[in-house]
């Protein structure tokens, strides 16, 4: 759908379908979702034989009231979703094997199986025991992470079943979407108005649209092919520490989104009160318009603020590379529900925005392992959970360095980019061992080492004997 010089943007276009047309769209979506579930079931049965999802499968045998063109479109959408899901399973597979105690040769073979998606392939040559182990790990991950259900899938349609046309007959609406229905030869025309922001962007609309339904309202999004923008970096690399108070801290010292947490607390209070009221009267949240509207406003705010703050960082520094930690959104001051919403949507919006920066400006995005970046002193490397006094204050127990806690984290994230011994998939335990050993190595031969502080730090307990009583060869300490 895009070349090296094209970026695809998705934009909301207001739809003014009457009730009759809206009912037909709902009928299509209902049948589309049932068909997607049947196709997914069929594809999984094939996957466990071949390890692949094929776009060229014949789905004529799949029972559905959709036309064959609709079924083909549905097949491609289902496969795209399943491939994305399997890619996540591959990452988890890699993490499990990397952190295991298996012999290196077996690990190497498992990595090759995983890379080639050969968990269920009969053609891949290796011992039956390793093949069995690979399948066991893969199936374990499938149980841990629920497979896509497609019960709430929205329509992602190309020109085979949905054509976007200019409205040349009147000025009331700007465009029509000619949409095939469940009745052969009886399409409907959905009237839509232009999105001014999208229309002013340089590029052209793609022959593709997304259609969904929210409380019987038709939601339409069109895609536009945008041209890549010229971008001249002025800073080599910056790193970003993700928090909520503020939202971002840059390694250069900037704090972005200082009022972000106060808004979250206000909307958290509203959602919590609404939830308590709904629970009292026995109504599920998804059935309540007011609750849905609160969540919609929250998601809209989250997306807008994330985009605005990251744009601000790019505007200030114009970086060639951005280093960021493996994303996680949580805060003990907020309810479980709002934490879940932030975690689900915040990560997605940040990831989408960073991917967009790569596409539009060519900015390189590097992700690093975040373990202990909030507890390590960016000045001397000493790691201690007591270093961080609160969400804003960091004071090293050894060297006494004082710095904003999030800026300290951002500096550690930047430094971790060049740490070849700390991998993205290392466990926290492995990272801690590397950090402690590295710090003690630097202290060897230093008689002014802060022993009293180190002795009271449980992180160093397993390593102090070697540090205090180094091996001796001849008259030399090693």
PDB file of N, CA and C in Angstrom, residues 106-207:
ATOM      1  N   UNK A 106      21.269 -25.969  21.987  1.00  0.00           N
ATOM      2  CA  UNK A 106      19.811 -26.136  21.916  1.00  0.00           C
ATOM      3  C   UNK A 106      19.139 -24.767  21.773  1.00  0.00           C
ATOM      4  N   UNK A 107      19.642 -23.781  22.521  1.00  0.00           N
ATOM      5  CA  UNK A 107      19.112 -22.416  22.396  1.00  0.00           C
ATOM      6  C   UNK A 107      19.228 -21.920  20.961  1.00  0.00           C
ATOM      7  N   UNK A 108      20.406 -22.143  20.381  1.00  0.00           N
ATOM      8  CA  UNK A 108      20.656 -21.683  19.015  1.00  0.00           C
ATOM      9  C   UNK A 108      19.649 -22.297  18.045  1.00  0.00           C
ATOM     10  N   UNK A 109      19.399 -23.601  18.178  1.00  0.00           N
ATOM     11  CA  UNK A 109      18.447 -24.285  17.296  1.00  0.00           C
ATOM     12  C   UNK A 109      17.029 -23.748  17.503  1.00  0.00           C
ATOM     13  N   UNK A 110      16.661 -23.522  18.763  1.00  0.00           N
ATOM     14  CA  UNK A 110      15.330 -22.986  19.060  1.00  0.00           C
ATOM     15  C   UNK A 110      15.148 -21.586  18.474  1.00  0.00           C
ATOM     16  N   UNK A 111      16.198 -20.778  18.534  1.00  0.00           N
ATOM     17  CA  UNK A 111      16.131 -19.435  17.943  1.00  0.00           C
ATOM     18  C   UNK A 111      15.918 -19.513  16.431  1.00  0.00           C
ATOM     19  N   UNK A 112      16.581 -20.463  15.789  1.00  0.00           N
ATOM     20  CA  UNK A 112      16.440 -20.632  14.338  1.00  0.00           C
ATOM     21  C   UNK A 112      15.019 -21.084  13.993  1.00  0.00           C
ATOM     22  N   UNK A 113      14.492 -22.034  14.785  1.00  0.00           N
ATOM     23  CA  UNK A 113      13.111 -22.502  14.575  1.00  0.00           C
ATOM     24  C   UNK A 113      12.148 -21.340  14.717  1.00  0.00           C
ATOM     25  N   UNK A 114      12.351 -20.539  15.763  1.00  0.00           N
ATOM     26  CA  UNK A 114      11.470 -19.406  16.025  1.00  0.00           C
ATOM     27  C   UNK A 114      11.558 -18.353  14.923  1.00  0.00           C
ATOM     28  N   UNK A 115      12.779 -18.043  14.482  1.00  0.00           N
ATOM     29  CA  UNK A 115      12.973 -17.034  13.443  1.00  0.00           C
ATOM     30  C   UNK A 115      12.284 -17.441  12.144  1.00  0.00           C
ATOM     31  N   UNK A 116      12.335 -18.739  11.826  1.00  0.00           N
ATOM     32  CA  UNK A 116      11.755 -19.246  10.578  1.00  0.00           C
ATOM     33  C   UNK A 116      10.300 -19.696  10.731  1.00  0.00           C
ATOM     34  N   UNK A 117       9.739 -19.457  11.920  1.00  0.00           N
ATOM     35  CA  UNK A 117       8.352 -19.854  12.196  1.00  0.00           C
ATOM     36  C   UNK A 117       8.132 -21.331  11.875  1.00  0.00           C
ATOM     37  N   UNK A 118       9.101 -22.115  12.278  1.00  0.00           N
ATOM     38  CA  UNK A 118       9.079 -23.538  11.912  1.00  0.00           C
ATOM     39  C   UNK A 118       8.652 -24.435  13.075  1.00  0.00           C
ATOM     40  N   UNK A 119       7.876 -23.886  14.011  1.00  0.00           N
ATOM     41  CA  UNK A 119       7.456 -24.676  15.172  1.00  0.00           C
ATOM     42  C   UNK A 119       6.700 -25.939  14.757  1.00  0.00           C
ATOM     43  N   UNK A 120       5.913 -25.831  13.685  1.00  0.00           N
ATOM     44  CA  UNK A 120       5.091 -26.972  13.267  1.00  0.00           C
ATOM     45  C   UNK A 120       5.446 -27.479  11.871  1.00  0.00           C
ATOM     46  N   UNK A 121       6.592 -27.029  11.371  1.00  0.00           N
ATOM     47  CA  UNK A 121       7.006 -27.415  10.026  1.00  0.00           C
ATOM     48  C   UNK A 121       7.597 -28.829  10.018  1.00  0.00           C
ATOM     49  N   UNK A 122       7.203 -29.602   9.029  1.00  0.00           N
ATOM     50  CA  UNK A 122       7.753 -30.950   8.887  1.00  0.00           C
ATOM     51  C   UNK A 122       9.069 -30.938   8.123  1.00  0.00           C
ATOM     52  N   UNK A 123       9.346 -29.833   7.432  1.00  0.00           N
ATOM     53  CA  UNK A 123      10.542 -29.748   6.598  1.00  0.00           C
ATOM     54  C   UNK A 123      11.798 -29.336   7.372  1.00  0.00           C
ATOM     55  N   UNK A 124      11.614 -28.692   8.527  1.00  0.00           N
ATOM     56  CA  UNK A 124      12.778 -28.223   9.295  1.00  0.00           C
ATOM     57  C   UNK A 124      13.475 -29.414   9.952  1.00  0.00           C
ATOM     58  N   UNK A 125      14.769 -29.536   9.704  1.00  0.00           N
ATOM     59  CA  UNK A 125      15.527 -30.692  10.191  1.00  0.00           C
ATOM     60  C   UNK A 125      16.216 -30.392  11.517  1.00  0.00           C
ATOM     61  N   UNK A 126      15.823 -31.118  12.541  1.00  0.00           N
ATOM     62  CA  UNK A 126      16.490 -31.087  13.856  1.00  0.00           C
ATOM     63  C   UNK A 126      15.952 -32.266  14.649  1.00  0.00           C
ATOM     64  N   UNK A 127      16.462 -32.461  15.840  1.00  0.00           N
ATOM     65  CA  UNK A 127      16.030 -33.616  16.625  1.00  0.00           C
ATOM     66  C   UNK A 127      14.566 -33.461  17.030  1.00  0.00           C
ATOM     67  N   UNK A 128      13.887 -34.592  17.157  1.00  0.00           N
ATOM     68  CA  UNK A 128      12.462 -34.568  17.499  1.00  0.00           C
ATOM     69  C   UNK A 128      12.241 -33.954  18.885  1.00  0.00           C
ATOM     70  N   UNK A 129      13.240 -34.126  19.784  1.00  0.00           N
ATOM     71  CA  UNK A 129      13.109 -33.567  21.140  1.00  0.00           C
ATOM     72  C   UNK A 129      13.083 -32.041  21.105  1.00  0.00           C
ATOM     73  N   UNK A 130      13.951 -31.456  20.278  1.00  0.00           N
ATOM     74  CA  UNK A 130      13.997 -29.991  20.188  1.00  0.00           C
ATOM     75  C   UNK A 130      12.738 -29.469  19.517  1.00  0.00           C
ATOM     76  N   UNK A 131      12.260 -30.178  18.490  1.00  0.00           N
ATOM     77  CA  UNK A 131      11.012 -29.781  17.828  1.00  0.00           C
ATOM     78  C   UNK A 131       9.851 -29.800  18.825  1.00  0.00           C
ATOM     79  N   UNK A 132       9.826 -30.869  19.628  1.00  0.00           N
ATOM     80  CA  UNK A 132       8.764 -31.005  20.630  1.00  0.00           C
ATOM     81  C   UNK A 132       8.839 -29.869  21.653  1.00  0.00           C
ATOM     82  N   UNK A 133      10.068 -29.518  22.050  1.00  0.00           N
ATOM     83  CA  UNK A 133      10.267 -28.432  23.008  1.00  0.00           C
ATOM     84  C   UNK A 133       9.818 -27.098  22.411  1.00  0.00           C
ATOM     85  N   UNK A 134      10.153 -26.866  21.127  1.00  0.00           N
ATOM     86  CA  UNK A 134       9.760 -25.620  20.453  1.00  0.00           C
ATOM     87  C   UNK A 134       8.236 -25.484  20.433  1.00  0.00           C
ATOM     88  N   UNK A 135       7.558 -26.583  20.118  1.00  0.00           N
ATOM     89  CA  UNK A 135       6.095 -26.546  20.074  1.00  0.00           C
ATOM     90  C   UNK A 135       5.504 -26.315  21.463  1.00  0.00           C
ATOM     91  N   UNK A 136       6.153 -26.911  22.463  1.00  0.00           N
ATOM     92  CA  UNK A 136       5.680 -26.765  23.844  1.00  0.00           C
ATOM     93  C   UNK A 136       5.781 -25.302  24.288  1.00  0.00           C
ATOM     94  N   UNK A 137       6.898 -24.656  23.971  1.00  0.00           N
ATOM     95  CA  UNK A 137       7.095 -23.249  24.336  1.00  0.00           C
ATOM     96  C   UNK A 137       6.085 -22.370  23.610  1.00  0.00           C
ATOM     97  N   UNK A 138       5.891 -22.651  22.318  1.00  0.00           N
ATOM     98  CA  UNK A 138       4.956 -21.861  21.518  1.00  0.00           C
ATOM     99  C   UNK A 138       3.535 -21.997  22.074  1.00  0.00           C
ATOM    100  N   UNK A 139       3.107 -23.217  22.354  1.00  0.00           N
ATOM    101  CA  UNK A 139       1.751 -23.445  22.860  1.00  0.00           C
ATOM    102  C   UNK A 139       1.574 -22.852  24.261  1.00  0.00           C
ATOM    103  N   UNK A 140       2.645 -22.875  25.050  1.00  0.00           N
ATOM    104  CA  UNK A 140       2.602 -22.239  26.380  1.00  0.00           C
ATOM    105  C   UNK A 140       2.293 -20.744  26.233  1.00  0.00           C
ATOM    106  N   UNK A 141       2.945 -20.098  25.276  1.00  0.00           N
ATOM    107  CA  UNK A 141       2.703 -18.677  25.041  1.00  0.00           C
ATOM    108  C   UNK A 141       1.290 -18.419  24.533  1.00  0.00           C
ATOM    109  N   UNK A 142       0.776 -19.333  23.715  1.00  0.00           N
ATOM    110  CA  UNK A 142      -0.597 -19.179  23.217  1.00  0.00           C
ATOM    111  C   UNK A 142      -1.600 -19.179  24.370  1.00  0.00           C
ATOM    112  N   UNK A 143      -1.317 -19.997  25.388  1.00  0.00           N
ATOM    113  CA  UNK A 143      -2.215 -20.054  26.547  1.00  0.00           C
ATOM    114  C   UNK A 143      -2.088 -18.801  27.400  1.00  0.00           C
ATOM    115  N   UNK A 144      -0.863 -18.263  27.464  1.00  0.00           N
ATOM    116  CA  UNK A 144      -0.616 -17.073  28.287  1.00  0.00           C
ATOM    117  C   UNK A 144      -1.264 -15.827  27.680  1.00  0.00           C
ATOM    118  N   UNK A 145      -1.276 -15.755  26.352  1.00  0.00           N
ATOM    119  CA  UNK A 145      -1.802 -14.569  25.655  1.00  0.00           C
ATOM    120  C   UNK A 145      -2.956 -14.997  24.765  1.00  0.00           C
ATOM    121  N   UNK A 146      -4.131 -14.516  25.093  1.00  0.00           N
ATOM    122  CA  UNK A 146      -5.342 -14.938  24.382  1.00  0.00           C
ATOM    123  C   UNK A 146      -5.265 -14.641  22.888  1.00  0.00           C
ATOM    124  N   UNK A 147      -5.637 -15.620  22.102  1.00  0.00           N
ATOM    125  CA  UNK A 147      -5.677 -15.428  20.655  1.00  0.00           C
ATOM    126  C   UNK A 147      -6.760 -14.402  20.299  1.00  0.00           C
ATOM    127  N   UNK A 148      -6.562 -13.644  19.220  1.00  0.00           N
ATOM    128  CA  UNK A 148      -7.591 -12.677  18.790  1.00  0.00           C
ATOM    129  C   UNK A 148      -8.922 -13.393  18.572  1.00  0.00           C
ATOM    130  N   UNK A 149      -9.997 -12.829  19.128  1.00  0.00           N
ATOM    131  CA  UNK A 149     -11.305 -13.493  19.037  1.00  0.00           C
ATOM    132  C   UNK A 149     -12.101 -13.044  17.806  1.00  0.00           C
ATOM    133  N   UNK A 150     -11.838 -11.823  17.325  1.00  0.00           N
ATOM    134  CA  UNK A 150     -12.532 -11.221  16.176  1.00  0.00           C
ATOM    135  C   UNK A 150     -14.017 -10.972  16.436  1.00  0.00           C
ATOM    136  N   UNK A 151     -14.413 -11.022  17.710  1.00  0.00           N
ATOM    137  CA  UNK A 151     -15.819 -10.758  18.038  1.00  0.00           C
ATOM    138  C   UNK A 151     -16.192  -9.294  17.850  1.00  0.00           C
ATOM    139  N   UNK A 152     -15.183  -8.415  17.950  1.00  0.00           N
ATOM    140  CA  UNK A 152     -15.456  -6.980  17.828  1.00  0.00           C
ATOM    141  C   UNK A 152     -14.656  -6.340  16.696  1.00  0.00           C
ATOM    142  N   UNK A 153     -14.278  -7.162  15.714  1.00  0.00           N
ATOM    143  CA  UNK A 153     -13.485  -6.651  14.597  1.00  0.00           C
ATOM    144  C   UNK A 153     -14.286  -5.609  13.812  1.00  0.00           C
ATOM    145  N   UNK A 154     -13.612  -4.560  13.347  1.00  0.00           N
ATOM    146  CA  UNK A 154     -14.243  -3.546  12.501  1.00  0.00           C
ATOM    147  C   UNK A 154     -13.904  -3.802  11.042  1.00  0.00           C
ATOM    148  N   UNK A 155     -14.617  -3.141  10.157  1.00  0.00           N
ATOM    149  CA  UNK A 155     -14.413  -3.354   8.723  1.00  0.00           C
ATOM    150  C   UNK A 155     -13.187  -2.588   8.225  1.00  0.00           C
ATOM    151  N   UNK A 156     -12.254  -3.308   7.631  1.00  0.00           N
ATOM    152  CA  UNK A 156     -11.117  -2.699   6.936  1.00  0.00           C
ATOM    153  C   UNK A 156     -11.268  -3.093   5.466  1.00  0.00           C
ATOM    154  N   UNK A 157     -11.758  -2.167   4.671  1.00  0.00           N
ATOM    155  CA  UNK A 157     -12.235  -2.529   3.339  1.00  0.00           C
ATOM    156  C   UNK A 157     -11.462  -1.836   2.224  1.00  0.00           C
ATOM    157  N   UNK A 158     -11.194  -2.595   1.165  1.00  0.00           N
ATOM    158  CA  UNK A 158     -10.568  -1.989  -0.012  1.00  0.00           C
ATOM    159  C   UNK A 158     -11.633  -1.778  -1.087  1.00  0.00           C
ATOM    160  N   UNK A 159     -11.170  -1.400  -2.275  1.00  0.00           N
ATOM    161  CA  UNK A 159     -12.119  -1.007  -3.334  1.00  0.00           C
ATOM    162  C   UNK A 159     -12.937  -2.176  -3.897  1.00  0.00           C
ATOM    163  N   UNK A 160     -12.650  -3.403  -3.478  1.00  0.00           N
ATOM    164  CA  UNK A 160     -13.457  -4.534  -3.950  1.00  0.00           C
ATOM    165  C   UNK A 160     -14.889  -4.416  -3.431  1.00  0.00           C
ATOM    166  N   UNK A 161     -15.042  -3.834  -2.232  1.00  0.00           N
ATOM    167  CA  UNK A 161     -16.379  -3.764  -1.627  1.00  0.00           C
ATOM    168  C   UNK A 161     -16.755  -2.363  -1.161  1.00  0.00           C
ATOM    169  N   UNK A 162     -15.793  -1.424  -1.146  1.00  0.00           N
ATOM    170  CA  UNK A 162     -16.091  -0.051  -0.703  1.00  0.00           C
ATOM    171  C   UNK A 162     -15.309   0.937  -1.562  1.00  0.00           C
ATOM    172  N   UNK A 163     -16.015   1.814  -2.247  1.00  0.00           N
ATOM    173  CA  UNK A 163     -15.369   2.789  -3.130  1.00  0.00           C
ATOM    174  C   UNK A 163     -15.709   4.201  -2.650  1.00  0.00           C
ATOM    175  N   UNK A 164     -14.653   5.013  -2.454  1.00  0.00           N
ATOM    176  CA  UNK A 164     -14.858   6.404  -2.026  1.00  0.00           C
ATOM    177  C   UNK A 164     -14.980   7.277  -3.269  1.00  0.00           C
ATOM    178  N   UNK A 165     -16.081   8.021  -3.358  1.00  0.00           N
ATOM    179  CA  UNK A 165     -16.336   8.841  -4.538  1.00  0.00           C
ATOM    180  C   UNK A 165     -16.603  10.290  -4.132  1.00  0.00           C
ATOM    181  N   UNK A 166     -16.226  11.242  -4.986  1.00  0.00           N
ATOM    182  CA  UNK A 166     -16.567  12.647  -4.761  1.00  0.00           C
ATOM    183  C   UNK A 166     -18.061  12.856  -5.000  1.00  0.00           C
ATOM    184  N   UNK A 167     -18.651  13.705  -4.200  1.00  0.00           N
ATOM    185  CA  UNK A 167     -20.060  14.050  -4.389  1.00  0.00           C
ATOM    186  C   UNK A 167     -20.133  15.276  -5.308  1.00  0.00           C
ATOM    187  N   UNK A 168     -20.528  15.072  -6.536  1.00  0.00           N
ATOM    188  CA  UNK A 168     -20.590  16.165  -7.514  1.00  0.00           C
ATOM    189  C   UNK A 168     -22.007  16.696  -7.699  1.00  0.00           C
ATOM    190  N   UNK A 169     -22.971  16.089  -6.983  1.00  0.00           N
ATOM    191  CA  UNK A 169     -24.365  16.453  -7.192  1.00  0.00           C
ATOM    192  C   UNK A 169     -24.861  17.540  -6.247  1.00  0.00           C
ATOM    193  N   UNK A 170     -24.271  17.623  -5.042  1.00  0.00           N
ATOM    194  CA  UNK A 170     -24.722  18.636  -4.089  1.00  0.00           C
ATOM    195  C   UNK A 170     -23.572  19.088  -3.206  1.00  0.00           C
ATOM    196  N   UNK A 171     -23.804  20.171  -2.452  1.00  0.00           N
ATOM    197  CA  UNK A 171     -22.775  20.706  -1.551  1.00  0.00           C
ATOM    198  C   UNK A 171     -23.013  20.281  -0.103  1.00  0.00           C
ATOM    199  N   UNK A 172     -24.065  19.499   0.124  1.00  0.00           N
ATOM    200  CA  UNK A 172     -24.390  19.089   1.496  1.00  0.00           C
ATOM    201  C   UNK A 172     -23.311  18.187   2.076  1.00  0.00           C
ATOM    202  N   UNK A 173     -22.843  17.228   1.247  1.00  0.00           N
ATOM    203  CA  UNK A 173     -21.779  16.306   1.656  1.00  0.00           C
ATOM    204  C   UNK A 173     -20.649  16.363   0.634  1.00  0.00           C
ATOM    205  N   UNK A 174     -19.447  16.010   1.077  1.00  0.00           N
ATOM    206  CA  UNK A 174     -18.271  16.110   0.207  1.00  0.00           C
ATOM    207  C   UNK A 174     -18.000  14.821  -0.573  1.00  0.00           C
ATOM    208  N   UNK A 175     -18.316  13.679   0.050  1.00  0.00           N
ATOM    209  CA  UNK A 175     -18.008  12.389  -0.582  1.00  0.00           C
ATOM    210  C   UNK A 175     -19.085  11.359  -0.241  1.00  0.00           C
ATOM    211  N   UNK A 176     -19.060  10.284  -1.001  1.00  0.00           N
ATOM    212  CA  UNK A 176     -19.900   9.117  -0.732  1.00  0.00           C
ATOM    213  C   UNK A 176     -18.987   7.897  -0.614  1.00  0.00           C
ATOM    214  N   UNK A 177     -19.400   6.951   0.207  1.00  0.00           N
ATOM    215  CA  UNK A 177     -18.758   5.630   0.182  1.00  0.00           C
ATOM    216  C   UNK A 177     -19.776   4.649  -0.389  1.00  0.00           C
ATOM    217  N   UNK A 178     -19.467   4.143  -1.565  1.00  0.00           N
ATOM    218  CA  UNK A 178     -20.340   3.135  -2.182  1.00  0.00           C
ATOM    219  C   UNK A 178     -19.988   1.790  -1.557  1.00  0.00           C
ATOM    220  N   UNK A 179     -20.883   1.274  -0.724  1.00  0.00           N
ATOM    221  CA  UNK A 179     -20.604   0.084   0.088  1.00  0.00           C
ATOM    222  C   UNK A 179     -21.476  -1.091  -0.330  1.00  0.00           C
ATOM    223  N   UNK A 180     -20.843  -2.193  -0.680  1.00  0.00           N
ATOM    224  CA  UNK A 180     -21.591  -3.418  -0.998  1.00  0.00           C
ATOM    225  C   UNK A 180     -22.300  -3.920   0.261  1.00  0.00           C
ATOM    226  N   UNK A 181     -23.492  -4.455   0.085  1.00  0.00           N
ATOM    227  CA  UNK A 181     -24.273  -4.954   1.230  1.00  0.00           C
ATOM    228  C   UNK A 181     -24.417  -6.469   1.134  1.00  0.00           C
ATOM    229  N   UNK A 182     -25.242  -7.015   2.026  1.00  0.00           N
ATOM    230  CA  UNK A 182     -25.489  -8.457   1.995  1.00  0.00           C
ATOM    231  C   UNK A 182     -26.391  -8.847   0.828  1.00  0.00           C
ATOM    232  N   UNK A 183     -27.025  -7.846   0.206  1.00  0.00           N
ATOM    233  CA  UNK A 183     -27.890  -8.102  -0.950  1.00  0.00           C
ATOM    234  C   UNK A 183     -27.120  -7.817  -2.235  1.00  0.00           C
ATOM    235  N   UNK A 184     -26.949  -8.820  -3.037  1.00  0.00           N
ATOM    236  CA  UNK A 184     -26.186  -8.681  -4.276  1.00  0.00           C
ATOM    237  C   UNK A 184     -26.787  -7.617  -5.201  1.00  0.00           C
ATOM    238  N   UNK A 185     -25.926  -6.710  -5.675  1.00  0.00           N
ATOM    239  CA  UNK A 185     -26.369  -5.686  -6.617  1.00  0.00           C
ATOM    240  C   UNK A 185     -27.127  -4.546  -5.972  1.00  0.00           C
ATOM    241  N   UNK A 186     -27.140  -4.463  -4.637  1.00  0.00           N
ATOM    242  CA  UNK A 186     -27.845  -3.388  -3.941  1.00  0.00           C
ATOM    243  C   UNK A 186     -26.925  -2.684  -2.946  1.00  0.00           C
ATOM    244  N   UNK A 187     -25.968  -1.919  -3.478  1.00  0.00           N
ATOM    245  CA  UNK A 187     -25.062  -1.193  -2.592  1.00  0.00           C
ATOM    246  C   UNK A 187     -25.772  -0.005  -1.927  1.00  0.00           C
ATOM    247  N   UNK A 188     -25.193   0.502  -0.848  1.00  0.00           N
ATOM    248  CA  UNK A 188     -25.701   1.726  -0.232  1.00  0.00           C
ATOM    249  C   UNK A 188     -24.633   2.807  -0.365  1.00  0.00           C
ATOM    250  N   UNK A 189     -25.056   4.063  -0.279  1.00  0.00           N
ATOM    251  CA  UNK A 189     -24.132   5.191  -0.387  1.00  0.00           C
ATOM    252  C   UNK A 189     -24.110   5.939   0.948  1.00  0.00           C
ATOM    253  N   UNK A 190     -22.945   5.895   1.622  1.00  0.00           N
ATOM    254  CA  UNK A 190     -22.822   6.570   2.905  1.00  0.00           C
ATOM    255  C   UNK A 190     -22.289   7.989   2.688  1.00  0.00           C
ATOM    256  N   UNK A 191     -23.044   9.013   3.092  1.00  0.00           N
ATOM    257  CA  UNK A 191     -22.583  10.396   2.904  1.00  0.00           C
ATOM    258  C   UNK A 191     -21.568  10.788   3.982  1.00  0.00           C
ATOM    259  N   UNK A 192     -20.442  11.377   3.572  1.00  0.00           N
ATOM    260  CA  UNK A 192     -19.428  11.805   4.538  1.00  0.00           C
ATOM    261  C   UNK A 192     -18.956  13.218   4.204  1.00  0.00           C
ATOM    262  N   UNK A 193     -18.479  13.907   5.239  1.00  0.00           N
ATOM    263  CA  UNK A 193     -17.907  15.234   5.062  1.00  0.00           C
ATOM    264  C   UNK A 193     -16.398  15.151   5.221  1.00  0.00           C
ATOM    265  N   UNK A 194     -15.700  16.095   4.609  1.00  0.00           N
ATOM    266  CA  UNK A 194     -14.242  16.091   4.644  1.00  0.00           C
ATOM    267  C   UNK A 194     -13.692  16.399   6.034  1.00  0.00           C
ATOM    268  N   UNK A 195     -12.527  15.834   6.306  1.00  0.00           N
ATOM    269  CA  UNK A 195     -11.733  16.200   7.470  1.00  0.00           C
ATOM    270  C   UNK A 195     -10.769  17.290   6.993  1.00  0.00           C
ATOM    271  N   UNK A 196     -10.964  18.526   7.465  1.00  0.00           N
ATOM    272  CA  UNK A 196     -10.178  19.650   6.951  1.00  0.00           C
ATOM    273  C   UNK A 196      -8.678  19.458   7.147  1.00  0.00           C
ATOM    274  N   UNK A 197      -8.330  18.940   8.316  1.00  0.00           N
ATOM    275  CA  UNK A 197      -6.909  18.719   8.590  1.00  0.00           C
ATOM    276  C   UNK A 197      -6.318  17.739   7.587  1.00  0.00           C
ATOM    277  N   UNK A 198      -7.022  16.616   7.366  1.00  0.00           N
ATOM    278  CA  UNK A 198      -6.533  15.587   6.441  1.00  0.00           C
ATOM    279  C   UNK A 198      -6.475  16.114   5.014  1.00  0.00           C
ATOM    280  N   UNK A 199      -7.485  16.894   4.635  1.00  0.00           N
ATOM    281  CA  UNK A 199      -7.540  17.405   3.266  1.00  0.00           C
ATOM    282  C   UNK A 199      -6.389  18.372   2.964  1.00  0.00           C
ATOM    283  N   UNK A 200      -5.901  19.062   4.005  1.00  0.00           N
ATOM    284  CA  UNK A 200      -4.812  20.025   3.807  1.00  0.00           C
ATOM    285  C   UNK A 200      -3.432  19.377   3.775  1.00  0.00           C
ATOM    286  N   UNK A 201      -3.357  18.100   4.131  1.00  0.00           N
ATOM    287  CA  UNK A 201      -2.077  17.395   4.085  1.00  0.00           C
ATOM    288  C   UNK A 201      -1.730  17.023   2.650  1.00  0.00           C
ATOM    289  N   UNK A 202      -0.464  17.121   2.306  1.00  0.00           N
ATOM    290  CA  UNK A 202      -0.029  16.827   0.944  1.00  0.00           C
ATOM    291  C   UNK A 202      -0.053  15.319   0.700  1.00  0.00           C
ATOM    292  N   UNK A 203      -0.811  14.902  -0.294  1.00  0.00           N
ATOM    293  CA  UNK A 203      -0.921  13.478  -0.601  1.00  0.00           C
ATOM    294  C   UNK A 203      -2.254  13.180  -1.244  1.00  0.00           C
ATOM    295  N   UNK A 204      -2.577  11.887  -1.361  1.00  0.00           N
ATOM    296  CA  UNK A 204      -3.857  11.502  -1.984  1.00  0.00           C
ATOM    297  C   UNK A 204      -4.506  10.384  -1.193  1.00  0.00           C
ATOM    298  N   UNK A 205      -5.847  10.354  -1.230  1.00  0.00           N
ATOM    299  CA  UNK A 205      -6.579   9.317  -0.510  1.00  0.00           C
ATOM    300  C   UNK A 205      -6.333   7.944  -1.125  1.00  0.00           C
ATOM    301  N   UNK A 206      -6.182   6.953  -0.263  1.00  0.00           N
ATOM    302  CA  UNK A 206      -6.006   5.573  -0.732  1.00  0.00           C
ATOM    303  C   UNK A 206      -7.381   4.942  -0.934  1.00  0.00           C
ATOM    304  N   UNK A 207      -7.437   3.897  -1.752  1.00  0.00           N
ATOM    305  CA  UNK A 207      -8.695   3.175  -1.976  1.00  0.00           C
ATOM    306  C   UNK A 207      -8.935   2.186  -0.837  1.00  0.00           C
TER     307      UNK A 207
END
